[in-house]
Coordinates of C-alpha atoms in Angstrom, one line a residue:
M146 CA 180.6 150.0 60.1
R147 CA 179.7 153.5 59.0
K148 CA 178.2 152.2 55.7
K149 CA 176.1 149.7 57.7
R150 CA 174.6 152.6 59.8
I151 CA 173.9 154.6 56.6
Y152 CA 172.2 151.6 55.0
F153 CA 170.3 150.9 58.2
F154 CA 169.0 154.5 58.6
S155 CA 168.3 154.7 54.9
G156 CA 166.3 151.5 55.1
V157 CA 164.3 152.9 58.0
V158 CA 163.6 156.1 56.2
L159 CA 162.6 154.2 53.1
V160 CA 160.2 152.0 55.1
I161 CA 158.7 155.1 56.8
M162 CA 158.3 156.8 53.4
I163 CA 156.7 153.6 51.9
G164 CA 154.4 153.5 55.0
L165 CA 153.4 157.1 54.6
L166 CA 152.9 156.7 50.9
T167 CA 150.8 153.6 51.5
R168 CA 148.7 155.4 54.1
L169 CA 148.3 158.3 51.6
V170 CA 147.1 156.0 48.9
Q171 CA 144.7 154.4 51.4
I172 CA 143.3 157.7 52.4
Q173 CA 143.2 159.4 49.0
L174 CA 142.4 156.6 46.7
M175 CA 141.3 153.3 48.3
E176 CA 139.2 154.4 51.3
A177 CA 138.4 158.1 50.6
E178 CA 134.7 157.4 50.9
A179 CA 134.8 154.9 53.7
F180 CA 137.8 155.5 55.9
S181 CA 138.5 153.3 58.9
E182 CA 136.0 151.0 60.7
H183 CA 133.7 154.0 61.2
K184 CA 133.3 154.3 57.4
V185 CA 134.1 158.0 57.5
N186 CA 133.5 159.8 54.1
L187 CA 136.6 161.9 53.9
I188 CA 135.6 163.5 50.6
E189 CA 132.3 164.5 52.0
N190 CA 133.8 165.9 55.2
S191 CA 136.4 167.8 53.2
V192 CA 133.8 169.4 51.1
K193 CA 131.8 170.4 54.2
Q194 CA 134.8 172.2 55.6
R195 CA 135.2 174.4 52.6
T196 CA 131.7 175.0 51.5
Q197 CA 128.4 176.6 52.7
Q198 CA 125.5 174.6 51.5
L199 CA 121.7 174.5 51.8
I200 CA 119.8 171.2 51.2
I201 CA 116.9 171.6 48.8
D202 CA 115.9 168.0 48.8
E203 CA 117.4 165.3 51.0
G204 CA 116.8 162.8 48.3
R205 CA 114.7 160.3 50.2
G206 CA 111.7 158.9 48.4
S207 CA 108.1 159.8 49.2
F208 CA 105.1 157.9 50.2
L209 CA 102.1 158.7 48.0
D210 CA 98.4 158.1 48.7
R211 CA 96.2 156.2 46.3
K212 CA 95.7 159.3 44.2
G213 CA 99.5 160.0 43.8
E214 CA 99.7 162.9 46.3
S215 CA 102.7 162.9 48.7
I216 CA 101.8 161.8 52.3
N217 CA 105.0 162.8 54.1
Y218 CA 106.6 165.6 52.1
E219 CA 105.4 168.9 50.6
S220 CA 107.1 171.4 48.3
K221 CA 107.2 175.1 49.2
N222 CA 108.1 178.1 47.1
V223 CA 110.8 179.9 49.1
L224 CA 113.5 182.6 48.9
V225 CA 117.1 181.4 49.6
L226 CA 119.7 183.9 50.5
F227 CA 123.5 183.6 50.9
P228 CA 125.5 185.5 53.5
F229 CA 128.0 187.0 51.1
L230 CA 125.2 189.3 50.0
A231 CA 126.2 191.4 53.0
R232 CA 129.6 192.1 51.3
I233 CA 128.4 193.0 47.8
D234 CA 126.0 195.5 46.2
W235 CA 122.7 194.0 45.0
D236 CA 119.2 195.2 44.4
A237 CA 117.7 194.4 47.8
A238 CA 115.0 197.0 47.3
K239 CA 113.7 195.3 44.2
V240 CA 113.5 191.9 45.9
A241 CA 111.7 193.5 48.9
D242 CA 109.2 195.2 46.6
I243 CA 108.4 192.0 44.7
L244 CA 107.8 190.2 48.0
Q245 CA 106.1 193.1 49.7
I246 CA 108.3 192.9 52.7
N247 CA 110.4 195.3 54.7
E248 CA 113.9 195.9 53.1
N249 CA 115.6 196.7 56.3
R250 CA 114.4 193.4 57.8
L251 CA 115.6 191.5 54.8
L252 CA 119.1 193.1 55.0
G253 CA 119.1 192.6 58.8
E254 CA 118.6 188.8 58.4
I255 CA 121.4 188.6 55.9
E256 CA 123.8 190.5 58.2
E257 CA 123.1 188.0 61.0
A258 CA 123.5 185.0 58.7
K259 CA 126.5 182.8 58.8
E260 CA 125.2 180.2 56.4
P261 CA 122.7 180.1 53.5
F262 CA 119.2 180.3 54.7
V263 CA 115.5 180.4 53.7
Y264 CA 113.9 183.7 54.4
G265 CA 111.5 183.3 57.2
G266 CA 113.3 180.4 58.9
K267 CA 111.1 177.7 60.4
T268 CA 108.0 179.4 59.1
P269 CA 109.3 180.3 55.6
Y270 CA 107.9 183.1 53.6
I271 CA 105.9 181.4 50.8
L272 CA 106.2 182.8 47.3
N273 CA 103.6 182.6 44.6
E274 CA 104.7 181.6 41.0
N275 CA 104.7 185.2 39.7
Q276 CA 107.0 186.3 42.6
M277 CA 109.4 183.3 41.9
N278 CA 109.6 184.2 38.2
E279 CA 110.2 187.9 38.8
I280 CA 113.0 187.3 41.4
N281 CA 114.7 184.7 39.2
R282 CA 114.6 187.0 36.2
L283 CA 116.7 189.5 38.2
E284 CA 119.6 186.9 38.1
L285 CA 121.0 188.2 41.3
K286 CA 124.0 186.3 42.7
G287 CA 123.1 184.6 46.0
V288 CA 119.4 185.1 45.6
F289 CA 117.2 182.1 44.6
A290 CA 113.5 181.6 44.4
L291 CA 112.9 177.8 44.2
K292 CA 110.8 174.9 45.4
R293 CA 112.2 173.2 48.5
K294 CA 111.1 169.8 49.8
Y295 CA 109.9 169.8 53.4
P296 CA 108.7 167.0 55.7
K297 CA 105.1 167.7 56.5
D298 CA 104.4 168.9 60.1
T299 CA 101.6 166.3 60.4
V300 CA 101.8 163.0 58.5
A301 CA 98.6 161.2 57.8
A302 CA 98.6 157.6 59.1
Q303 CA 101.9 158.4 60.9
Q304 CA 102.3 155.0 62.7
L305 CA 101.6 153.1 59.5
I306 CA 103.9 155.2 57.4
G307 CA 106.5 155.0 60.1
L308 CA 109.5 157.0 61.3
T309 CA 113.0 157.7 60.1
G310 CA 116.2 158.5 62.0
E311 CA 119.8 159.3 61.5
N312 CA 122.3 156.7 62.7
E313 CA 125.5 156.2 60.7
E314 CA 126.5 153.0 62.5
R315 CA 123.1 151.3 61.9
F316 CA 123.1 152.5 58.3
H317 CA 126.4 150.7 57.6
E318 CA 125.2 147.6 59.4
R319 CA 122.1 147.5 57.1
Y320 CA 123.8 148.6 53.9
P321 CA 127.5 147.7 54.2
D322 CA 128.1 148.2 50.4
R323 CA 126.8 151.8 50.4
V324 CA 128.8 154.8 51.4
K325 CA 126.9 157.7 52.8
G326 CA 127.4 160.4 55.4
A327 CA 126.2 160.6 59.0
T328 CA 123.1 162.6 58.0
Q329 CA 121.6 159.8 55.9
K330 CA 118.2 158.9 57.1
I331 CA 117.0 155.3 57.5
G332 CA 113.5 153.9 58.2
I333 CA 113.1 152.6 61.8
S334 CA 109.4 151.7 61.9
G335 CA 106.3 151.0 59.7
L336 CA 106.5 151.2 55.9
E337 CA 109.6 153.5 56.2
K338 CA 111.5 150.5 57.6
S339 CA 110.0 147.8 55.3
F340 CA 110.7 149.8 52.1
D341 CA 113.9 151.5 53.3
E342 CA 116.1 149.9 50.7
W343 CA 114.0 151.6 48.0
M344 CA 113.6 154.9 49.9
I345 CA 117.2 155.8 50.9
A346 CA 118.7 158.7 49.1
E347 CA 121.0 158.3 46.1
Q348 CA 122.1 162.0 46.3
E349 CA 120.9 165.2 47.9
S350 CA 119.9 168.2 45.9
K351 CA 121.7 171.3 47.3
L352 CA 123.1 174.8 46.6
I353 CA 126.8 175.0 47.3
Y354 CA 129.1 178.0 47.8
H355 CA 132.9 177.6 48.3
V356 CA 134.4 179.6 51.1
D357 CA 137.9 180.1 52.6
A358 CA 138.9 179.5 56.2
R359 CA 137.3 182.8 57.3
G360 CA 134.0 182.2 55.4
G361 CA 134.9 184.5 52.6
P362 CA 134.3 183.7 48.9
L363 CA 136.9 181.2 47.5
F364 CA 136.0 181.4 43.8
G365 CA 134.0 184.7 43.8
V366 CA 130.2 184.7 44.3
D367 CA 129.2 181.8 42.1
V368 CA 126.8 179.3 43.7
K369 CA 126.5 175.8 42.3
Y370 CA 123.4 173.6 42.2
L371 CA 124.1 169.9 42.7
A372 CA 121.3 167.3 42.1
A373 CA 121.0 163.6 41.5
A374 CA 122.0 162.8 37.9
N375 CA 119.6 159.8 37.6
P376 CA 116.2 161.1 36.5
F377 CA 114.5 157.9 37.8
Y378 CA 115.4 158.4 41.4
P379 CA 114.4 158.7 44.2
L380 CA 111.7 156.1 44.1
D381 CA 108.3 156.7 45.4
I382 CA 106.0 154.2 47.2
Q383 CA 102.3 154.4 46.3
T384 CA 100.3 153.3 49.2
T385 CA 96.6 152.4 49.4
I386 CA 95.8 155.2 51.8
D387 CA 93.0 157.6 50.9
S388 CA 94.3 160.8 52.4
G389 CA 90.9 162.5 52.5
L390 CA 89.3 159.6 54.4
Q391 CA 92.4 159.2 56.6
L392 CA 92.3 162.8 57.8
K393 CA 88.5 162.7 58.5
M394 CA 88.9 159.4 60.4
E395 CA 91.6 161.0 62.5
E396 CA 89.4 163.9 63.3
L397 CA 86.5 161.6 64.4
V398 CA 88.8 159.4 66.6
D399 CA 90.1 162.5 68.3
K400 CA 86.6 164.0 68.6
H401 CA 85.5 160.9 70.5
N402 CA 88.5 161.2 72.8
I403 CA 90.1 157.8 72.1
K404 CA 93.4 158.1 74.0
R405 CA 94.7 154.6 73.3
G406 CA 93.3 152.6 70.4
G407 CA 92.0 153.7 67.0
A408 CA 90.4 152.5 63.8
V409 CA 91.3 150.8 60.6
L410 CA 89.3 150.8 57.4
L411 CA 89.6 148.2 54.6
D412 CA 88.3 148.1 51.1
V413 CA 86.3 144.8 51.0
E414 CA 86.9 144.0 47.3
S415 CA 90.7 144.5 47.3
G416 CA 91.7 144.1 50.9
D417 CA 93.4 147.6 50.7
V418 CA 94.0 149.6 53.8
L419 CA 92.2 152.9 53.1
A420 CA 92.8 154.5 56.5
S421 CA 94.5 153.6 59.7
V422 CA 94.4 155.7 62.9
S423 CA 96.4 154.8 66.0
R424 CA 96.4 156.7 69.2
P425 CA 98.3 158.2 71.0
V426 CA 99.8 160.4 68.4
V427 CA 103.6 160.4 67.7
Q428 CA 105.3 162.8 70.1
K429 CA 107.7 165.1 68.2
G430 CA 111.2 164.9 69.7
E431 CA 110.3 161.9 71.8
P432 CA 108.4 159.5 69.5
F433 CA 109.2 156.4 71.6
S434 CA 108.3 157.9 75.0
D435 CA 104.9 156.1 75.0
D436 CA 102.8 154.2 72.5
G437 CA 102.9 157.1 70.1
A438 CA 105.3 155.5 67.6
K439 CA 103.6 152.1 67.9
N440 CA 100.9 151.2 65.4
L441 CA 98.3 149.7 67.7
M442 CA 96.2 148.7 64.6
T443 CA 98.9 146.1 63.9
T444 CA 99.5 145.2 67.6
Q445 CA 97.9 142.1 69.2
L446 CA 95.3 142.9 71.8
V447 CA 92.7 141.1 73.8
P448 CA 89.5 141.0 71.6
G449 CA 86.7 139.8 73.9
S450 CA 83.5 138.8 72.2
V451 CA 84.6 139.8 68.7
F452 CA 86.3 136.4 68.8
K453 CA 82.9 134.7 69.0
T454 CA 82.8 135.3 65.2
V455 CA 85.5 132.6 64.8
V456 CA 83.7 130.2 67.2
A457 CA 80.3 130.6 65.4
S458 CA 81.9 130.3 61.9
A459 CA 83.8 127.0 62.8
A460 CA 80.6 125.5 64.4
I461 CA 78.5 126.2 61.4
D462 CA 81.1 125.2 58.8
L463 CA 81.7 121.9 60.5
N464 CA 78.0 121.2 61.0
L465 CA 78.7 121.0 64.7
I466 CA 75.6 123.0 65.7
D467 CA 72.4 124.2 64.2
E468 CA 69.7 126.6 65.2
N469 CA 67.5 123.9 66.9
V470 CA 70.1 123.5 69.6
V471 CA 69.6 125.9 72.6
F472 CA 71.9 127.0 75.4
N473 CA 71.2 128.2 78.9
C474 CA 72.1 131.8 78.8
D475 CA 70.9 132.4 82.4
E476 CA 74.2 131.0 83.5
T477 CA 77.8 132.1 83.2
I478 CA 80.5 130.0 81.6
Y479 CA 81.1 128.6 85.1
G480 CA 77.5 127.6 85.7
K481 CA 76.7 130.4 88.1
P482 CA 73.7 132.9 87.6
A483 CA 74.5 135.3 84.9
P484 CA 74.4 139.1 85.7
N485 CA 72.4 139.7 82.5
P486 CA 70.3 136.5 81.9
H487 CA 68.9 135.9 78.4
G488 CA 67.0 132.7 78.9
T489 CA 67.4 129.5 76.8
I490 CA 68.3 130.6 73.3
N491 CA 69.9 129.3 70.1
I492 CA 73.3 130.2 68.5
N493 CA 71.8 133.0 66.3
E494 CA 70.1 134.7 69.3
S495 CA 73.2 134.0 71.4
F496 CA 75.4 135.8 68.9
A497 CA 73.1 138.8 68.8
V498 CA 73.1 139.2 72.6
S499 CA 76.7 138.0 73.0
C500 CA 75.9 135.2 75.4
N501 CA 79.1 133.9 76.9
R502 CA 77.8 130.5 77.9
T503 CA 76.9 129.5 74.4
F504 CA 80.3 130.2 72.9
A505 CA 82.2 128.7 75.8
D506 CA 80.2 125.5 75.4
I507 CA 80.7 125.5 71.6
A508 CA 84.4 126.1 72.0
K509 CA 84.8 123.1 74.2
S510 CA 82.9 121.0 71.7
L511 CA 85.1 122.2 68.9
I512 CA 88.4 121.5 70.8
E513 CA 87.1 118.0 71.8
K514 CA 86.6 117.2 68.1
D515 CA 89.9 118.7 67.0
D516 CA 92.1 120.8 69.2
K517 CA 93.4 122.7 66.2
T518 CA 90.0 123.9 65.1
L519 CA 90.0 127.4 66.6
D520 CA 93.5 128.1 65.5
L521 CA 92.6 126.9 62.0
Y522 CA 89.5 129.0 61.6
A523 CA 91.1 132.1 63.1
E524 CA 93.7 131.9 60.3
R525 CA 91.1 131.0 57.6
L526 CA 89.2 134.1 58.5
G527 CA 92.3 136.3 58.1
L528 CA 92.4 137.1 61.8
T529 CA 95.8 135.5 62.7
G530 CA 98.9 134.3 60.8
D531 CA 100.2 136.1 57.8
I532 CA 97.7 138.9 57.3
G533 CA 99.6 141.4 55.2
W534 CA 100.8 141.2 51.6
K535 CA 103.7 138.8 51.3
G536 CA 105.6 137.6 48.2
S537 CA 108.8 137.5 46.2
I538 CA 110.3 140.7 44.8
F539 CA 113.9 141.2 43.7
H540 CA 116.1 139.3 46.1
Y541 CA 113.4 139.0 48.8
E542 CA 111.7 135.6 48.7
N543 CA 109.1 136.5 51.3
F544 CA 108.9 140.3 51.4
E545 CA 106.3 141.6 53.9
Q546 CA 104.9 145.1 53.2
L547 CA 104.1 145.9 56.8
P548 CA 105.2 144.3 60.2
I549 CA 102.0 142.9 61.7
D550 CA 101.7 140.8 64.9
R551 CA 100.6 137.3 64.0
G552 CA 98.3 136.9 66.9
R553 CA 97.5 133.7 68.8
I554 CA 94.6 131.7 70.2
F555 CA 96.3 129.5 72.8
I556 CA 99.7 130.2 74.4
N557 CA 100.5 126.5 74.6
E558 CA 99.0 123.1 73.9
D559 CA 98.3 122.3 77.6
E560 CA 95.6 125.0 77.7
K561 CA 93.5 123.0 75.3
K562 CA 93.2 120.2 77.9
E563 CA 91.7 122.5 80.5
A564 CA 87.9 123.0 80.0
G565 CA 88.0 126.3 81.9
Y566 CA 90.8 127.7 79.7
V567 CA 89.0 126.6 76.6
A568 CA 85.7 128.2 77.8
Q569 CA 87.5 131.5 78.4
T570 CA 89.2 131.3 75.0
G571 CA 85.8 130.8 73.3
I572 CA 84.7 134.2 74.5
G573 CA 88.0 135.9 73.4
Q574 CA 89.7 136.1 76.8
R575 CA 92.5 134.1 78.4
E576 CA 95.5 134.2 75.9
V577 CA 93.6 135.2 72.8
R578 CA 95.4 138.1 71.1
V579 CA 94.6 139.6 67.7
T580 CA 95.2 142.8 65.9
P581 CA 92.5 145.4 64.9
L582 CA 93.8 145.0 61.3
G583 CA 93.2 141.3 61.6
V584 CA 89.7 141.8 63.0
A585 CA 88.8 144.1 60.1
N586 CA 90.2 141.5 57.7
M587 CA 88.0 138.9 59.3
M588 CA 84.9 141.0 58.6
A589 CA 86.1 141.6 55.0
T590 CA 86.5 137.8 54.5
I591 CA 82.9 137.2 55.6
A592 CA 81.6 140.1 53.6
R593 CA 83.3 138.7 50.5
G594 CA 81.4 135.4 51.0
G595 CA 84.3 133.5 52.6
T596 CA 87.2 134.4 50.3
R597 CA 90.4 135.3 52.2
Q598 CA 92.8 137.9 50.8
S599 CA 95.9 139.5 52.1
V600 CA 95.8 143.0 53.4
R601 CA 97.6 145.4 51.1
T602 CA 99.1 148.7 52.2
V603 CA 101.2 149.4 49.1
S604 CA 100.1 149.0 45.5
E605 CA 103.3 149.8 43.7
I606 CA 106.9 151.2 43.7
Q607 CA 107.3 154.0 41.2
Y608 CA 110.2 155.7 39.5
K609 CA 110.5 159.5 40.0
N610 CA 108.8 160.1 36.7
G611 CA 105.7 158.1 37.8
T612 CA 106.4 154.9 35.8
E613 CA 106.0 151.6 37.6
L614 CA 109.0 149.6 38.9
V615 CA 107.2 147.0 41.0
D616 CA 103.5 146.1 41.2
F617 CA 101.9 144.5 44.2
P618 CA 98.7 142.7 42.9
V619 CA 95.7 141.8 45.0
Q620 CA 96.4 138.4 46.6
E621 CA 93.6 135.9 46.9
L622 CA 94.8 133.4 49.5
E623 CA 91.9 131.0 49.9
K624 CA 88.7 131.0 47.7
H625 CA 86.6 129.1 50.2
A626 CA 88.0 129.9 53.6
L627 CA 84.4 129.4 54.6
S628 CA 81.8 127.6 52.7
P629 CA 79.3 129.9 50.9
Y630 CA 76.6 128.6 53.3
T631 CA 78.6 129.4 56.4
A632 CA 79.5 132.9 55.0
M633 CA 75.8 133.6 54.3
K634 CA 74.8 132.5 57.9
M635 CA 77.6 134.6 59.5
Q636 CA 76.5 137.6 57.4
Q637 CA 73.0 137.2 58.9
Y638 CA 74.3 136.8 62.4
L639 CA 76.4 139.9 62.1
R640 CA 73.5 141.9 60.8
N641 CA 71.3 140.7 63.6
V642 CA 73.7 142.2 66.1
V643 CA 72.7 145.6 64.7
A644 CA 69.2 145.1 63.3
G645 CA 67.8 142.4 65.7
E646 CA 65.4 143.4 68.5
T647 CA 67.9 142.1 71.1
G648 CA 71.2 142.9 69.3
T649 CA 73.9 144.5 71.4
A650 CA 74.6 147.2 68.7
R651 CA 71.1 148.4 68.0
F652 CA 72.4 152.0 68.3
L653 CA 74.1 151.5 64.9
N654 CA 70.8 150.7 63.2
T655 CA 70.3 154.5 62.8
A656 CA 73.5 154.9 60.7
S657 CA 73.3 155.9 57.0
Y658 CA 74.5 152.5 55.9
E659 CA 73.1 149.2 56.9
I660 CA 75.8 147.7 59.1
A661 CA 76.7 144.2 60.1
G662 CA 79.2 143.5 62.8
K663 CA 80.1 142.3 66.3
T664 CA 80.8 143.9 69.7
G665 CA 83.5 143.1 72.1
T666 CA 84.3 144.1 75.7
A667 CA 87.6 142.5 76.8
Q668 CA 89.1 142.4 80.3
T669 CA 92.7 143.5 80.0
G670 CA 94.0 142.5 83.4
R671 CA 94.9 146.1 84.1
S672 CA 93.3 148.5 86.5
V673 CA 93.5 152.1 87.7
D674 CA 92.5 153.1 91.3
G675 CA 91.3 149.6 91.8
K676 CA 88.9 149.7 88.9
E677 CA 89.3 147.2 86.0
L678 CA 90.1 148.5 82.6
Y679 CA 88.6 147.1 79.3
N680 CA 89.2 147.1 75.6
K681 CA 86.0 148.0 73.9
W682 CA 85.5 146.9 70.3
F683 CA 83.1 147.1 67.4
A684 CA 84.0 145.6 64.0
G685 CA 81.9 145.1 61.0
Y686 CA 81.2 145.9 57.3
F687 CA 78.8 148.0 55.3
P688 CA 76.6 148.5 53.3
F689 CA 75.2 145.1 54.2
D690 CA 73.7 144.2 50.8
N691 CA 76.7 145.4 48.8
P692 CA 79.7 145.4 51.1
K693 CA 82.3 148.1 50.3
Y694 CA 84.0 148.8 53.6
A695 CA 85.2 146.7 56.6
L696 CA 86.0 148.7 59.8
A697 CA 87.4 147.9 63.2
V698 CA 87.4 150.4 66.0
V699 CA 88.9 149.8 69.5
N700 CA 89.0 152.0 72.6
M701 CA 91.7 150.6 74.9
D702 CA 92.0 150.7 78.7
V703 CA 88.7 152.3 79.5
L704 CA 86.4 151.8 82.5
E705 CA 83.4 149.5 82.2
Y706 CA 80.8 152.2 81.8
E707 CA 82.9 154.7 79.8
G708 CA 84.5 154.9 76.4
G709 CA 81.5 153.7 74.3
I710 CA 82.6 152.6 70.9
Y711 CA 79.3 152.8 68.9
P712 CA 79.2 156.6 68.4
V713 CA 82.7 156.7 66.7
F714 CA 81.9 153.7 64.5
K715 CA 78.6 155.3 63.4
D716 CA 80.2 158.7 62.8
I717 CA 82.9 157.1 60.6
A718 CA 80.3 155.1 58.7
D719 CA 78.1 158.2 58.2
M720 CA 81.2 160.1 57.0
L721 CA 81.9 157.4 54.4
Y722 CA 78.3 157.6 53.3
E723 CA 78.5 161.4 52.8
N724 CA 81.8 161.0 51.0
S725 CA 80.3 158.5 48.6
E726 CA 77.3 160.7 48.0
M727 CA 79.5 163.6 47.1
E728 CA 81.7 161.5 44.8
A729 CA 78.5 160.3 43.0
E730 CA 77.3 163.8 42.5
S731 CA 80.6 165.0 41.2

């Protein structure tokens, strides 16, 4: 009986020992970098407990502009100091003399420090190259002059580039095979989200100092530098953004007090996004508190009369109408007296004065012939559907560079059976929703003579050394989205809006470039203090004879007689003209 008890207790002890040993193997060997369902990195957390460290580069890739300059990061020459300097003798006077700073202030900041820090804190003291070299030649323990990577305070095209955030749970949901710590940033909007898989950090670059439980030196005063071993990473994403034009456009949009809305600029030949401005700006600390984080240039909005471009293009392309047919522009789309009568005029004149009756009647005729016509031509012109660059790369069959609302013309098929609904659709109201980027793309399609191309925001993914990993070529989607004749007629119509005697945008005829385009004033269904709010648009291309730029500008939620859109469009066009002149001279 006694032997049985001994065997029993020995067995229990053995089972417990095996369990503890198994648990130890699990913790130390099998799941050291991803322990439990929370994927806790035990090695990383252990290192953090016994080290002081300063991140030099978080390791996430950069977005570059079309000239190869970083859009979202900058490097600063800074002085890094370690707190153990307060316990040892070192030549503080020499460092202060090189930097031309007060020695007592330098020593005071070190006395207060509990962790390694950059001298100057949030507004770091910036060193020149000579100062860096002189300090590093001193070879002082715990004193480093180096380049540190900082996120820029203001990021150009912030909503298009997108935002990042730290969320360990979401990181592991997105990348279950990767093991990283809680501070790993992931993209949550814009290009940051689309290209996140290529942007995430492989390894941080940091200075590390080992300490004991009291914060004292564990292995003396040696500081180690850890950096990514792979010279090809992190990857960089080269965008199509022209930073110079982007910043100037942002200034002009703000100068004209556009609170909600913005402007988007395309290169006509390539379909590249050269600049994209969305307002309101991103609010630091609370980016999602309003529309600040949303890219309104890729968000579907009510277009108003800009949509008449689609109606006119379809009518001409299908030989449904010619310039001998006239319309009663003394009446509204409902047959009542028009507040701004224009007489009996043809489609060309109707387009210039933006007569609603003409395009309501044409829209009804188009739908009677084929109820898919307006949807089809909106997509052919690059206004709706898949607007952005889309294709197969690596394990993505249909990779999209940028999330863009697809837009719509009708909300359901039943609307096409109601003449009143179709009439409102023909003038860009009812359920018509398009993006400013799509509107600019439509103008580029017409400017190219009817060839539809995808809109490109990224030209390539690069290794850290600048060599190409992935190329995103210009995509021609449809050679003859419009017939050459239709494209030519639409170019004339768009030019008449600006240059014609009765055109609605005659103000723009004083611009440095000859502009062709279309106005739009859309009812939004929203109001303030009982007064209706409108989206005001102008979209076009220039120079007329040799198209280079397509531009769409929208001022959202403004009163009927406020928020004029022509001045900002003209100022942007004039800025581009001056920029081209300066480039030609240089």
